[in-house]
JSON list of C-alpha atoms in Angstrom, two decimals:
[
{"chain": "A", "resi": 118, "resn": "UNK", "atom": "CA", "xyz": [-8.72, 6.20, 6.02]},
{"chain": "A", "resi": 119, "resn": "UNK", "atom": "CA", "xyz": [-7.89, 4.51, 2.90]},
{"chain": "A", "resi": 120, "resn": "UNK", "atom": "CA", "xyz": [-7.52, 6.65, -0.15]},
{"chain": "A", "resi": 121, "resn": "UNK", "atom": "CA", "xyz": [-6.82, 5.10, -3.82]},
{"chain": "A", "resi": 122, "resn": "UNK", "atom": "CA", "xyz": [-4.85, 7.12, -6.28]},
{"chain": "A", "resi": 123, "resn": "UNK", "atom": "CA", "xyz": [-4.61, 6.27, -9.91]},
{"chain": "A", "resi": 124, "resn": "UNK", "atom": "CA", "xyz": [-1.37, 7.30, -11.80]},
{"chain": "A", "resi": 125, "resn": "UNK", "atom": "CA", "xyz": [0.00, 5.92, -15.33]},
{"chain": "A", "resi": 126, "resn": "UNK", "atom": "CA", "xyz": [1.39, 3.04, -13.44]},
{"chain": "A", "resi": 127, "resn": "UNK", "atom": "CA", "xyz": [-1.66, 1.72, -11.71]},
{"chain": "A", "resi": 128, "resn": "UNK", "atom": "CA", "xyz": [-3.00, 2.43, -8.39]},
{"chain": "A", "resi": 129, "resn": "UNK", "atom": "CA", "xyz": [-1.34, 3.44, -5.16]},
{"chain": "A", "resi": 130, "resn": "UNK", "atom": "CA", "xyz": [-2.50, 3.75, -1.66]},
{"chain": "A", "resi": 131, "resn": "UNK", "atom": "CA", "xyz": [-2.51, 6.75, 0.28]},
{"chain": "A", "resi": 132, "resn": "UNK", "atom": "CA", "xyz": [-2.71, 6.36, 4.09]},
{"chain": "A", "resi": 133, "resn": "UNK", "atom": "CA", "xyz": [-1.97, 8.52, 6.84]},
{"chain": "A", "resi": 134, "resn": "UNK", "atom": "CA", "xyz": [0.35, 10.78, 4.28]},
{"chain": "A", "resi": 135, "resn": "UNK", "atom": "CA", "xyz": [2.45, 7.86, 2.91]},
{"chain": "A", "resi": 136, "resn": "UNK", "atom": "CA", "xyz": [2.04, 6.34, -0.42]},
{"chain": "A", "resi": 137, "resn": "UNK", "atom": "CA", "xyz": [2.13, 2.57, -0.90]},
{"chain": "A", "resi": 138, "resn": "UNK", "atom": "CA", "xyz": [2.30, 0.39, -4.21]},
{"chain": "A", "resi": 139, "resn": "UNK", "atom": "CA", "xyz": [0.63, -3.12, -4.53]},
{"chain": "A", "resi": 140, "resn": "UNK", "atom": "CA", "xyz": [3.02, -5.61, -3.95]},
{"chain": "A", "resi": 141, "resn": "UNK", "atom": "CA", "xyz": [0.71, -8.86, -4.01]},
{"chain": "A", "resi": 142, "resn": "UNK", "atom": "CA", "xyz": [-2.98, -9.51, -4.22]},
{"chain": "A", "resi": 143, "resn": "UNK", "atom": "CA", "xyz": [-4.31, -12.84, -2.69]},
{"chain": "A", "resi": 144, "resn": "UNK", "atom": "CA", "xyz": [-8.15, -12.63, -3.75]},
{"chain": "A", "resi": 145, "resn": "UNK", "atom": "CA", "xyz": [-9.61, -10.16, -1.39]},
{"chain": "A", "resi": 146, "resn": "UNK", "atom": "CA", "xyz": [-6.32, -9.46, 0.71]},
{"chain": "A", "resi": 147, "resn": "UNK", "atom": "CA", "xyz": [-3.76, -6.91, -0.74]},
{"chain": "A", "resi": 148, "resn": "UNK", "atom": "CA", "xyz": [-0.12, -6.32, 0.89]},
{"chain": "A", "resi": 149, "resn": "UNK", "atom": "CA", "xyz": [1.38, -3.08, -0.11]},
{"chain": "A", "resi": 150, "resn": "UNK", "atom": "CA", "xyz": [4.69, -1.56, -0.10]},
{"chain": "A", "resi": 151, "resn": "UNK", "atom": "CA", "xyz": [6.13, 1.71, 0.86]},
{"chain": "A", "resi": 152, "resn": "UNK", "atom": "CA", "xyz": [6.65, 3.49, -2.27]},
{"chain": "A", "resi": 153, "resn": "UNK", "atom": "CA", "xyz": [10.11, 4.61, -1.34]},
{"chain": "A", "resi": 154, "resn": "UNK", "atom": "CA", "xyz": [11.26, 1.10, -0.91]},
{"chain": "A", "resi": 155, "resn": "UNK", "atom": "CA", "xyz": [13.72, 1.38, -3.81]},
{"chain": "A", "resi": 156, "resn": "UNK", "atom": "CA", "xyz": [14.74, 4.73, -3.46]},
{"chain": "A", "resi": 157, "resn": "UNK", "atom": "CA", "xyz": [15.42, 5.12, 0.51]},
{"chain": "A", "resi": 158, "resn": "UNK", "atom": "CA", "xyz": [14.85, 1.33, 1.71]},
{"chain": "A", "resi": 159, "resn": "UNK", "atom": "CA", "xyz": [11.47, 1.95, 3.58]},
{"chain": "A", "resi": 160, "resn": "UNK", "atom": "CA", "xyz": [10.23, -1.03, 5.03]},
{"chain": "A", "resi": 161, "resn": "UNK", "atom": "CA", "xyz": [6.82, -0.14, 6.01]},
{"chain": "A", "resi": 162, "resn": "UNK", "atom": "CA", "xyz": [3.89, -2.23, 4.47]},
{"chain": "A", "resi": 163, "resn": "UNK", "atom": "CA", "xyz": [-0.03, -2.72, 4.84]},
{"chain": "A", "resi": 164, "resn": "UNK", "atom": "CA", "xyz": [-2.47, -5.31, 4.47]},
{"chain": "A", "resi": 165, "resn": "UNK", "atom": "CA", "xyz": [-5.80, -4.50, 3.50]},
{"chain": "A", "resi": 166, "resn": "UNK", "atom": "CA", "xyz": [-8.96, -6.98, 3.38]},
{"chain": "A", "resi": 167, "resn": "UNK", "atom": "CA", "xyz": [-11.87, -5.63, 1.42]},
{"chain": "A", "resi": 168, "resn": "UNK", "atom": "CA", "xyz": [-10.44, -2.12, 1.67]},
{"chain": "A", "resi": 169, "resn": "UNK", "atom": "CA", "xyz": [-9.93, -2.09, 5.19]},
{"chain": "A", "resi": 170, "resn": "UNK", "atom": "CA", "xyz": [-6.55, -1.97, 6.91]},
{"chain": "A", "resi": 171, "resn": "UNK", "atom": "CA", "xyz": [-6.11, -5.20, 8.81]},
{"chain": "A", "resi": 172, "resn": "UNK", "atom": "CA", "xyz": [-2.38, -4.81, 9.49]},
{"chain": "A", "resi": 173, "resn": "UNK", "atom": "CA", "xyz": [0.28, -2.03, 9.52]},
{"chain": "A", "resi": 174, "resn": "UNK", "atom": "CA", "xyz": [4.23, -2.87, 9.62]},
{"chain": "A", "resi": 175, "resn": "UNK", "atom": "CA", "xyz": [6.65, -0.25, 9.99]}
]
């Protein structure tokens, strides 16, 4: 289940206990990157289409 969380820096995606930051938006498809990418080099990504997960990586 997708949950969107609003913060001072915009929206984040909460999925299975992990948070993702929006990396790229292509019309109705959004690519999300793990929020710990810079700090811990987390390589997890998530692709959503119309608020549904279509692909999980990592």
